[in-house]
Amino acid sequence: MKKYCYGICFLISLAINILFSIHLYVGDGPNQEISCRSSLTWSEKAAAEAEAVAAISCSGHGRAFLDGSISDGQPVCECYGCYSGTDCSELSPGCAADANSGDPIYLEPFWMQNAADTAVVISGWHRMSYEYADDPMMSPELDKYIRKLHSVAGNAITQDRYIVFGVGSSQLLSAAVYALSSQNSSSPSNVLASTPFYHLYKDQTRLFNSKNFVYRGDTNSWQTNNTDVIEFVTSPTNPGGELKKKSVTGGKTIHDHAYFWPQFTPIPGPSDHDLMIFSLSKLTGHAGTRFGYVVYAVLASSFFQLSSVRYILNIFLCTLIIIYRWAIIKDKDVYDKVLNYIYLANAGISKDTQLRALKVLKVAMKADGKPFFEFAYNQMSDRWNRLTSVFSKSTRFSIQRRHPLHCNFFHQTRQPSPAYAWVRCERQEDNDCAAVLKAGKIIGQSGSTFSAKDRYARLSLIKSQDDFELLMQRLTELVSLENHNIEIM
């Protein structure tokens, strides 16, 4: 009887294994998304190259890349700040902490943990056409995931709204100003923002030198009966991290929500404005998802009649700041104008970039975004706890106050954890805070960069862990110097 039972179990096990093997190698018909095969063909070499480069550790203080420099047939490590050497193992003594840029490398560990699910292999014939089958410029699947993302994060209304993809903050911000501006050159629209604000609003408006709109400065100093106003409303603010629900002027608005994500601020409710701009770079950290710039200058020269000098400057600026973004628009006429601007600029958005964005968003949206946003929030919250502890011991420096709010995504009250520390030098003689920090081997951005007083300076908290650790070390030294405990090295 035992032998008979063993035989039956063996046959059942054999049958199950055969069925699994058929499913694995043959697939289950047309409904299967991707058929698994016993071996790879054209993608095998590309996968091997990517794996080989990813295996180069660079001592954990840098990265090697497929498109990086090659030495002796091997990719060269690109070291993080203050590290050098062939494997990035040499720390430069006395190196200054660079907290200047908003390079969001702090999420790199998450994407390394999810390497398999976010890897993208692109064939040489992938999307060679200008257009998708159902849309000339934008991936319908990516559009669907962006709408799902906002629904889950609870930070924007997308129902009955139009979504436009752009190749960068610079392009969508300028497209929005163009779409909302006056078509009467004798009475241009007035572009305003509340201090402190992202300097690109001012720099870009002045650079294009359009007859249809002109930069007028800070909203609080604007006093006129002219109602033709375009106001940039940044929420959370850059650099302060404060939420703003409405405009100051009551005119036409462009709501810049680059940092309106659960890792940076509690989400009290969805944004419901006529024109909202979001950024993949600040959501997932993929600031390097960027591409061409020449069409930007071509558009500017045709619409804004730039001189040859401005033409060159425009190319230079776009090389620096193009990052993947999208806009959510309520009004059909404004949508058409923004879409026309994007089309004239580059005849569509890179299909390769849209594929990578889709891949990344699919992973970020797993389990309704909880693993991703929890990881990102914990990173930022830990940094703010450590930063607050250091500044609490100082009377010479202070940072912005944070106020807890209920977050609808996390379903609890939490402190904001902004991307930047807005530092104020309290001593009367310290009227250039960035210079004071620089003397303490900390590189930040001056307040005047954001049209504020130079008594303020911005420090980036979203760079790599190496950058943050060095920043904490330099801040601790600087604060300790107040009590003459140590001398700056």
Coordinates of C-alpha atoms in Angstrom, one line a residue:
M1 CA 0.0 0.0 0.0
K2 CA 2.9 2.4 0.8
K3 CA 4.6 1.7 -2.5
Y4 CA 1.3 2.3 -4.3
C5 CA 0.8 5.7 -2.5
Y6 CA 4.4 6.7 -3.2
G7 CA 3.8 5.9 -6.9
I8 CA 0.7 8.0 -7.1
C9 CA 2.5 11.0 -5.4
F10 CA 5.4 10.7 -7.8
L11 CA 3.1 10.8 -10.8
I12 CA 1.2 13.8 -9.4
S13 CA 4.4 15.6 -8.7
L14 CA 5.7 14.8 -12.2
A15 CA 2.5 16.1 -13.8
I16 CA 2.6 19.3 -11.9
N17 CA 6.2 19.9 -12.9
I18 CA 5.4 19.3 -16.5
L19 CA 2.5 21.8 -16.4
F20 CA 4.8 24.4 -14.7
S21 CA 7.5 23.8 -17.3
I22 CA 4.9 24.3 -20.2
H23 CA 3.7 27.5 -18.6
L24 CA 7.2 28.8 -18.0
Y25 CA 8.7 28.1 -21.5
V26 CA 5.7 28.2 -23.8
G27 CA 3.3 30.7 -22.1
D28 CA -0.4 30.7 -21.8
G29 CA -1.5 32.3 -25.1
P30 CA -2.1 35.8 -26.3
N31 CA -3.2 37.1 -22.9
Q32 CA 0.2 36.6 -21.5
E33 CA 2.1 40.0 -21.3
I34 CA 5.6 38.7 -21.8
S35 CA 6.5 35.1 -22.8
C36 CA 9.4 33.7 -20.9
R37 CA 12.0 31.8 -23.0
S38 CA 14.7 29.4 -22.1
S39 CA 17.4 31.8 -23.4
L40 CA 17.8 35.4 -24.4
T41 CA 18.8 36.4 -27.9
W42 CA 19.7 40.0 -28.9
S43 CA 19.3 41.5 -25.4
E44 CA 21.8 39.1 -23.8
K45 CA 24.9 41.1 -24.6
A46 CA 23.3 44.4 -23.4
A47 CA 22.2 42.8 -20.1
A48 CA 25.7 41.4 -19.5
E49 CA 27.3 44.8 -20.1
A50 CA 24.9 46.5 -17.7
E51 CA 25.4 43.8 -15.0
A52 CA 29.2 44.1 -15.4
V53 CA 29.2 47.9 -14.9
A54 CA 26.7 47.7 -12.0
A55 CA 29.1 45.2 -10.3
I56 CA 31.8 47.9 -10.1
S57 CA 31.5 49.0 -6.5
C58 CA 33.7 52.2 -6.6
S59 CA 34.1 51.7 -2.8
G60 CA 30.5 52.8 -2.4
H61 CA 31.5 56.4 -2.9
G62 CA 30.9 56.7 -6.7
R63 CA 29.4 54.9 -9.6
A64 CA 30.5 53.5 -13.0
F65 CA 28.2 53.9 -16.0
L66 CA 27.9 52.4 -19.4
D67 CA 28.3 55.8 -21.1
G68 CA 31.1 56.8 -18.8
S69 CA 34.8 57.1 -19.6
I70 CA 36.8 54.0 -20.4
S71 CA 40.4 53.3 -19.2
D72 CA 42.2 50.1 -20.3
G73 CA 39.0 48.8 -21.6
Q74 CA 37.1 49.2 -18.3
P75 CA 34.5 51.8 -17.2
V76 CA 36.0 54.5 -14.9
C77 CA 34.4 55.2 -11.5
E78 CA 32.8 58.7 -11.3
C79 CA 33.4 59.6 -7.7
Y80 CA 31.1 61.6 -5.4
G81 CA 32.3 64.9 -4.0
C82 CA 35.4 64.8 -1.8
Y83 CA 36.3 61.3 -3.0
S84 CA 38.9 60.4 -5.6
G85 CA 41.1 57.5 -6.8
T86 CA 40.5 54.8 -9.3
D87 CA 37.9 53.2 -6.9
C88 CA 36.8 56.4 -5.1
S89 CA 38.3 55.2 -1.9
E90 CA 40.4 58.3 -1.2
L91 CA 38.7 61.0 0.9
S92 CA 40.2 64.5 0.5
P93 CA 41.0 66.0 3.9
G94 CA 39.5 69.4 4.6
C95 CA 37.0 69.1 1.7
A96 CA 34.1 71.4 1.7
A97 CA 30.6 70.0 2.0
D98 CA 28.7 70.7 -1.3
A99 CA 25.0 71.5 -0.4
N100 CA 24.5 73.7 -3.4
S101 CA 22.5 71.8 -6.0
G102 CA 19.2 70.0 -5.8
D103 CA 20.6 66.7 -7.2
P104 CA 18.2 64.1 -5.7
I105 CA 20.7 61.2 -5.2
Y106 CA 19.2 60.3 -1.8
L107 CA 16.9 57.8 -3.4
E108 CA 19.7 55.8 -5.1
P109 CA 19.6 53.0 -2.5
F110 CA 15.9 52.3 -3.2
W111 CA 16.5 51.9 -6.9
M112 CA 19.5 49.7 -6.3
Q113 CA 17.3 47.5 -4.2
N114 CA 14.8 47.3 -7.1
A115 CA 17.3 47.0 -9.9
A116 CA 15.7 44.0 -11.6
D117 CA 12.2 45.6 -11.8
T118 CA 13.4 49.0 -13.0
A119 CA 16.0 47.9 -15.6
V120 CA 15.3 49.0 -19.2
V121 CA 16.7 47.2 -22.3
I122 CA 15.9 49.2 -25.5
S123 CA 16.3 47.6 -28.9
G124 CA 17.9 49.5 -31.7
W125 CA 14.5 49.7 -33.5
H126 CA 12.5 50.8 -30.4
R127 CA 9.9 53.5 -31.3
M128 CA 11.8 54.9 -34.3
S129 CA 8.6 56.8 -35.4
Y130 CA 7.8 60.3 -34.3
E131 CA 4.4 59.1 -33.1
Y132 CA 2.7 56.5 -31.0
A133 CA -0.2 54.6 -32.6
D134 CA -2.8 56.3 -30.5
D135 CA -1.2 59.7 -29.8
P136 CA 1.4 61.7 -31.7
M137 CA 3.5 62.6 -28.7
M138 CA 2.5 61.0 -25.4
S139 CA 2.4 57.4 -24.3
P140 CA -1.2 56.5 -23.3
E141 CA 0.1 53.9 -20.8
L142 CA 2.3 56.5 -19.1
D143 CA -0.6 58.9 -19.0
K144 CA -2.7 56.2 -17.3
Y145 CA 0.0 55.6 -14.7
I146 CA 0.5 59.3 -13.9
R147 CA -3.2 59.6 -13.3
K148 CA -3.1 56.6 -11.0
L149 CA -0.1 58.0 -9.2
H150 CA -1.9 61.2 -8.3
S151 CA -5.0 59.3 -7.3
V152 CA -2.9 57.2 -4.9
A153 CA -0.7 60.0 -3.6
G154 CA -3.8 62.2 -3.2
N155 CA -2.0 65.3 -4.3
A156 CA -3.8 66.3 -7.5
I157 CA -7.1 66.1 -9.3
T158 CA -6.6 64.6 -12.8
Q159 CA -10.2 63.6 -13.7
D160 CA -11.5 65.6 -16.7
R161 CA -8.0 67.2 -17.0
Y162 CA -5.4 67.3 -19.8
I163 CA -1.9 66.1 -19.2
V164 CA 1.1 67.3 -21.2
F165 CA 4.5 65.8 -21.0
G166 CA 7.6 68.1 -21.2
V167 CA 11.3 67.6 -21.4
G168 CA 12.0 69.8 -18.5
S169 CA 11.0 72.3 -15.9
S170 CA 12.3 75.1 -18.1
Q171 CA 10.1 74.0 -21.1
L172 CA 6.9 73.5 -19.3
L173 CA 7.2 76.7 -17.2
S174 CA 7.9 78.8 -20.3
A175 CA 5.1 76.9 -22.2
A176 CA 2.7 77.8 -19.4
V177 CA 3.7 81.5 -19.4
Y178 CA 3.3 81.6 -23.2
A179 CA -0.1 79.9 -23.1
L180 CA -1.5 82.3 -20.4
S181 CA 0.1 85.5 -21.7
S182 CA -1.5 88.3 -23.5
Q183 CA -1.6 88.2 -27.3
N184 CA -1.5 92.0 -27.4
S185 CA 2.1 93.1 -27.5
S186 CA 1.2 96.7 -26.6
S187 CA 0.0 95.4 -23.2
P188 CA 2.1 92.4 -22.1
S189 CA 1.2 90.2 -19.2
N190 CA 2.9 90.8 -15.9
V191 CA 4.8 87.7 -14.5
L192 CA 5.2 87.7 -10.7
A193 CA 6.3 85.3 -7.9
S194 CA 6.4 85.5 -4.1
T195 CA 9.9 85.9 -2.5
P196 CA 11.8 83.6 -2.0
F197 CA 11.2 81.8 -5.2
Y198 CA 12.9 79.5 -7.7
H199 CA 15.2 81.8 -9.7
L200 CA 14.3 80.2 -13.1
Y201 CA 10.9 82.1 -13.0
K202 CA 12.7 85.4 -13.3
D203 CA 15.8 84.3 -15.3
Q204 CA 13.8 82.5 -18.0
T205 CA 11.1 85.2 -18.4
R206 CA 13.8 87.8 -18.9
L207 CA 15.9 85.6 -21.2
F208 CA 13.0 85.1 -23.7
N209 CA 12.3 88.9 -23.8
S210 CA 8.9 88.4 -25.2
K211 CA 6.6 91.3 -26.3
N212 CA 3.7 89.3 -24.8
F213 CA 4.9 89.0 -21.2
V214 CA 7.4 90.7 -18.9
Y215 CA 8.8 89.9 -15.5
R216 CA 7.7 92.4 -12.8
G217 CA 9.1 91.1 -9.5
D218 CA 7.7 90.1 -6.2
T219 CA 3.9 89.8 -5.7
N220 CA 3.9 91.8 -2.4
S221 CA 5.5 94.8 -4.1
W222 CA 3.1 94.7 -7.1
Q223 CA 0.6 97.5 -6.9
T224 CA -1.4 98.3 -10.0
N225 CA -5.0 98.1 -11.3
N226 CA -3.7 96.0 -14.2
T227 CA -5.4 92.6 -13.8
D228 CA -3.4 90.8 -16.5
V229 CA -1.1 89.0 -14.2
I230 CA 0.5 85.6 -14.4
E231 CA 1.6 84.4 -10.9
F232 CA 3.9 81.5 -10.1
V233 CA 2.6 79.8 -7.0
T234 CA 5.2 77.3 -5.7
S235 CA 3.9 74.8 -3.2
P236 CA 5.8 73.6 -1.3
T237 CA 8.0 76.6 -1.6
N238 CA 11.6 76.4 -2.8
P239 CA 13.5 76.8 -0.6
G240 CA 11.3 77.1 2.5
G241 CA 9.1 74.1 2.0
E242 CA 5.8 75.9 3.0
L243 CA 2.5 74.9 1.5
K244 CA 0.5 77.7 -0.4
K245 CA -3.1 77.1 -1.2
K246 CA -3.8 80.2 -3.2
S247 CA -2.3 83.1 -5.1
V248 CA -1.5 86.6 -3.8
T249 CA -2.7 88.6 -6.8
G250 CA -5.8 86.6 -7.8
G251 CA -4.7 86.6 -11.4
K252 CA -3.8 83.7 -13.7
T253 CA -1.6 81.1 -11.9
I254 CA 0.9 78.4 -12.6
H255 CA 1.1 76.1 -9.6
D256 CA 4.6 74.5 -9.4
H257 CA 4.2 71.3 -7.4
A258 CA 7.7 69.8 -7.9
Y259 CA 8.0 69.0 -4.2
F260 CA 4.3 68.2 -3.5
W261 CA 4.9 64.6 -2.6
P262 CA 4.5 62.7 0.7
Q263 CA 8.3 62.4 1.4
F264 CA 8.6 66.2 1.5
T265 CA 5.3 67.4 2.9
P266 CA 2.1 66.1 4.4
I267 CA -0.6 65.9 1.8
P268 CA -3.7 67.6 3.3
G269 CA -5.7 67.1 0.1
P270 CA -5.5 67.1 -3.7
S271 CA -4.5 70.2 -5.5
D272 CA -7.3 71.4 -7.8
H273 CA -6.0 74.3 -9.9
D274 CA -6.2 75.2 -13.6
L275 CA -2.5 74.5 -14.3
M276 CA -0.2 72.4 -12.2
I277 CA 3.3 71.2 -12.9
F278 CA 5.0 68.1 -11.4
S279 CA 8.5 66.7 -11.7
L280 CA 9.7 63.1 -12.0
S281 CA 13.1 64.2 -10.8
K282 CA 11.9 65.3 -7.4
L283 CA 9.4 62.4 -7.1
T284 CA 11.7 59.5 -7.9
G285 CA 15.1 61.2 -8.0
H286 CA 15.7 60.6 -11.7
A287 CA 17.0 64.0 -12.5
G288 CA 19.3 62.5 -15.2
T289 CA 16.4 61.5 -17.4
R290 CA 17.1 64.3 -19.8
F291 CA 17.8 64.8 -23.5
G292 CA 18.2 67.3 -26.5
Y293 CA 18.1 71.1 -26.2
V294 CA 18.6 72.6 -29.7
V295 CA 14.9 72.6 -30.5
Y296 CA 14.4 74.8 -27.5
A297 CA 16.5 77.5 -29.0
V298 CA 14.8 77.1 -32.4
L299 CA 11.4 77.7 -30.7
A300 CA 12.7 80.6 -28.7
S301 CA 14.2 82.3 -31.8
S302 CA 10.9 82.0 -33.7
F303 CA 8.5 83.0 -30.9
F304 CA 10.7 85.5 -29.0
Q305 CA 13.1 86.8 -31.6
L306 CA 16.2 86.2 -29.5
S307 CA 19.5 87.7 -30.6
S308 CA 22.5 85.4 -31.4
V309 CA 23.9 86.0 -27.9
R310 CA 20.6 84.9 -26.2
Y311 CA 20.4 82.0 -28.6
I312 CA 23.7 80.6 -27.3
L313 CA 22.7 81.3 -23.7
N314 CA 19.4 79.5 -24.2
I315 CA 21.2 76.4 -25.5
F316 CA 23.5 76.6 -22.4
L317 CA 20.7 76.9 -19.9
C318 CA 18.7 74.1 -21.4
T319 CA 21.6 71.8 -21.3
L320 CA 21.8 72.4 -17.5
I321 CA 18.1 72.3 -16.4
I322 CA 16.1 70.0 -18.7
I323 CA 14.4 67.4 -16.5
Y324 CA 11.4 65.3 -17.2
R325 CA 8.1 66.9 -16.1
W326 CA 4.4 66.9 -16.8
A327 CA 1.6 69.5 -16.5
I328 CA -2.1 69.0 -15.5
I329 CA -4.4 71.5 -17.2
K330 CA -8.1 72.2 -16.9
D331 CA -8.8 74.6 -19.7
K332 CA -8.9 73.1 -23.3
D333 CA -7.6 76.3 -24.9
V334 CA -4.6 76.6 -22.6
Y335 CA -3.9 72.8 -23.1
D336 CA -3.9 73.3 -26.9
K337 CA -1.4 76.2 -26.6
V338 CA 0.9 74.3 -24.3
L339 CA 0.7 71.2 -26.5
N340 CA 1.5 73.4 -29.6
Y341 CA 4.5 74.9 -27.8
I342 CA 5.8 71.4 -27.0
Y343 CA 5.2 70.1 -30.5
L344 CA 7.0 73.1 -32.1
A345 CA 9.8 72.7 -29.7
N346 CA 10.7 69.1 -30.4
A347 CA 8.0 67.3 -32.4
G348 CA 7.3 65.2 -29.3
I349 CA 9.0 63.9 -26.2
S350 CA 11.7 61.2 -26.3
K351 CA 10.1 57.8 -26.5
D352 CA 13.1 56.3 -24.7
T353 CA 12.6 58.7 -21.8
Q354 CA 8.8 57.9 -21.6
L355 CA 9.6 54.2 -21.5
R356 CA 12.0 54.7 -18.5
A357 CA 9.6 56.9 -16.7
L358 CA 6.8 54.3 -17.2
K359 CA 9.1 51.6 -15.8
V360 CA 10.1 53.6 -12.8
L361 CA 6.5 54.7 -12.0
K362 CA 5.3 51.1 -12.1
V363 CA 7.8 50.2 -9.4
A364 CA 7.0 53.3 -7.4
M365 CA 3.3 52.4 -7.5
K366 CA 3.7 48.9 -6.2
A367 CA 1.5 48.2 -3.1
D368 CA -0.2 51.6 -3.7
G369 CA 3.1 53.4 -3.3
K370 CA 3.6 52.6 0.3
P371 CA 7.1 51.0 0.1
F372 CA 8.4 53.8 -2.1
F373 CA 7.0 56.7 -0.2
E374 CA 7.8 55.2 3.2
F375 CA 11.5 54.7 2.1
A376 CA 11.7 58.3 0.8
Y377 CA 10.0 59.8 3.8
N378 CA 12.2 57.9 6.3
Q379 CA 15.3 59.1 4.5
M380 CA 14.2 62.7 4.6
S381 CA 12.8 62.5 8.1
D382 CA 16.0 61.1 9.5
R383 CA 18.0 63.8 7.9
W384 CA 15.8 66.5 9.3
N385 CA 16.0 65.0 12.8
R386 CA 19.7 65.1 12.7
L387 CA 19.8 68.6 11.2
T388 CA 17.4 70.0 13.8
S389 CA 19.5 68.5 16.6
V390 CA 22.6 70.4 15.4
F391 CA 20.8 73.7 14.8
S392 CA 19.1 73.5 18.2
K393 CA 22.6 74.0 19.8
S394 CA 23.2 77.2 17.8
T395 CA 22.4 80.8 18.5
R396 CA 24.2 82.0 15.4
F397 CA 22.2 80.0 12.9
S398 CA 18.6 79.1 12.6
I399 CA 16.4 77.2 10.1
Q400 CA 12.8 77.4 9.0
R401 CA 10.1 76.3 11.4
R402 CA 8.1 73.2 10.4
H403 CA 4.5 72.7 11.4
P404 CA 3.0 69.2 11.6
L405 CA -0.1 68.5 9.4
H406 CA -2.3 65.6 8.8
C407 CA -1.2 63.6 5.8
N408 CA -4.0 61.9 3.9
F409 CA -1.5 59.5 2.2
F410 CA 0.1 58.2 5.4
H411 CA -3.2 58.7 7.4
Q412 CA -1.4 60.4 10.3
T413 CA 0.0 63.7 11.4
R414 CA 3.6 64.2 10.3
Q415 CA 6.2 66.9 10.2
P416 CA 7.2 68.3 6.8
S417 CA 10.7 67.2 5.7
P418 CA 11.6 69.7 2.9
A419 CA 14.2 69.1 0.3
Y420 CA 16.2 72.2 1.5
A421 CA 17.2 73.9 4.8
W422 CA 16.6 77.7 4.6
V423 CA 19.3 78.9 6.9
R424 CA 19.3 82.4 8.5
C425 CA 22.5 83.9 10.0
E426 CA 21.3 85.7 13.2
R427 CA 24.4 87.8 14.0
Q428 CA 24.1 91.4 12.8
E429 CA 27.6 91.3 11.2
D430 CA 26.8 88.1 9.2
N431 CA 24.9 89.8 6.4
D432 CA 26.2 87.3 3.8
C433 CA 25.2 83.9 5.2
A434 CA 26.5 81.9 2.2
A435 CA 29.9 83.5 2.7
V436 CA 29.8 82.6 6.5
L437 CA 29.0 79.0 5.6
K438 CA 31.7 78.9 3.0
A439 CA 34.2 79.9 5.6
G440 CA 33.1 76.9 7.5
K441 CA 33.6 74.7 4.4
I442 CA 30.0 74.5 3.5
I443 CA 28.8 75.4 0.0
G444 CA 25.2 76.7 -0.3
Q445 CA 23.2 79.1 -2.4
S446 CA 22.8 82.7 -1.3
G447 CA 19.5 84.2 -0.5
S448 CA 19.7 86.6 -3.4
T449 CA 19.6 83.7 -5.8
F450 CA 15.9 83.4 -4.7
S451 CA 15.4 87.2 -4.6
A452 CA 15.6 87.1 -0.8
K453 CA 18.2 88.8 1.5
D454 CA 21.7 87.4 1.6
R455 CA 21.2 86.9 5.4
Y456 CA 19.7 83.6 4.2
A457 CA 21.3 80.7 2.4
R458 CA 19.9 77.4 1.0
L459 CA 21.4 74.0 1.8
S460 CA 20.4 70.9 -0.2
L461 CA 19.4 67.9 1.8
I462 CA 18.6 65.5 -1.1
K463 CA 22.1 64.7 -2.3
S464 CA 24.0 61.4 -1.7
Q465 CA 24.5 60.0 1.8
D466 CA 28.2 60.9 1.5
D467 CA 27.3 64.5 0.8
F468 CA 24.9 64.6 3.7
E469 CA 27.3 63.0 6.2
L470 CA 30.0 65.6 5.3
L471 CA 27.4 68.4 5.6
M472 CA 26.5 67.2 9.1
Q473 CA 30.2 67.1 10.0
R474 CA 30.9 70.6 8.8
L475 CA 27.7 72.0 10.5
T476 CA 28.7 70.4 13.8
E477 CA 32.1 71.9 13.6
L478 CA 30.7 75.3 12.8
V479 CA 28.1 75.2 15.6
S480 CA 30.7 73.9 18.1
L481 CA 33.0 76.8 17.1
E482 CA 30.4 79.2 18.7
N483 CA 31.5 77.9 22.2
H484 CA 35.2 77.8 21.1
N485 CA 35.2 74.0 21.5
I486 CA 37.0 73.4 18.2
E487 CA 38.7 75.3 15.4
I488 CA 37.6 74.9 11.8
M489 CA 40.1 72.5 10.1

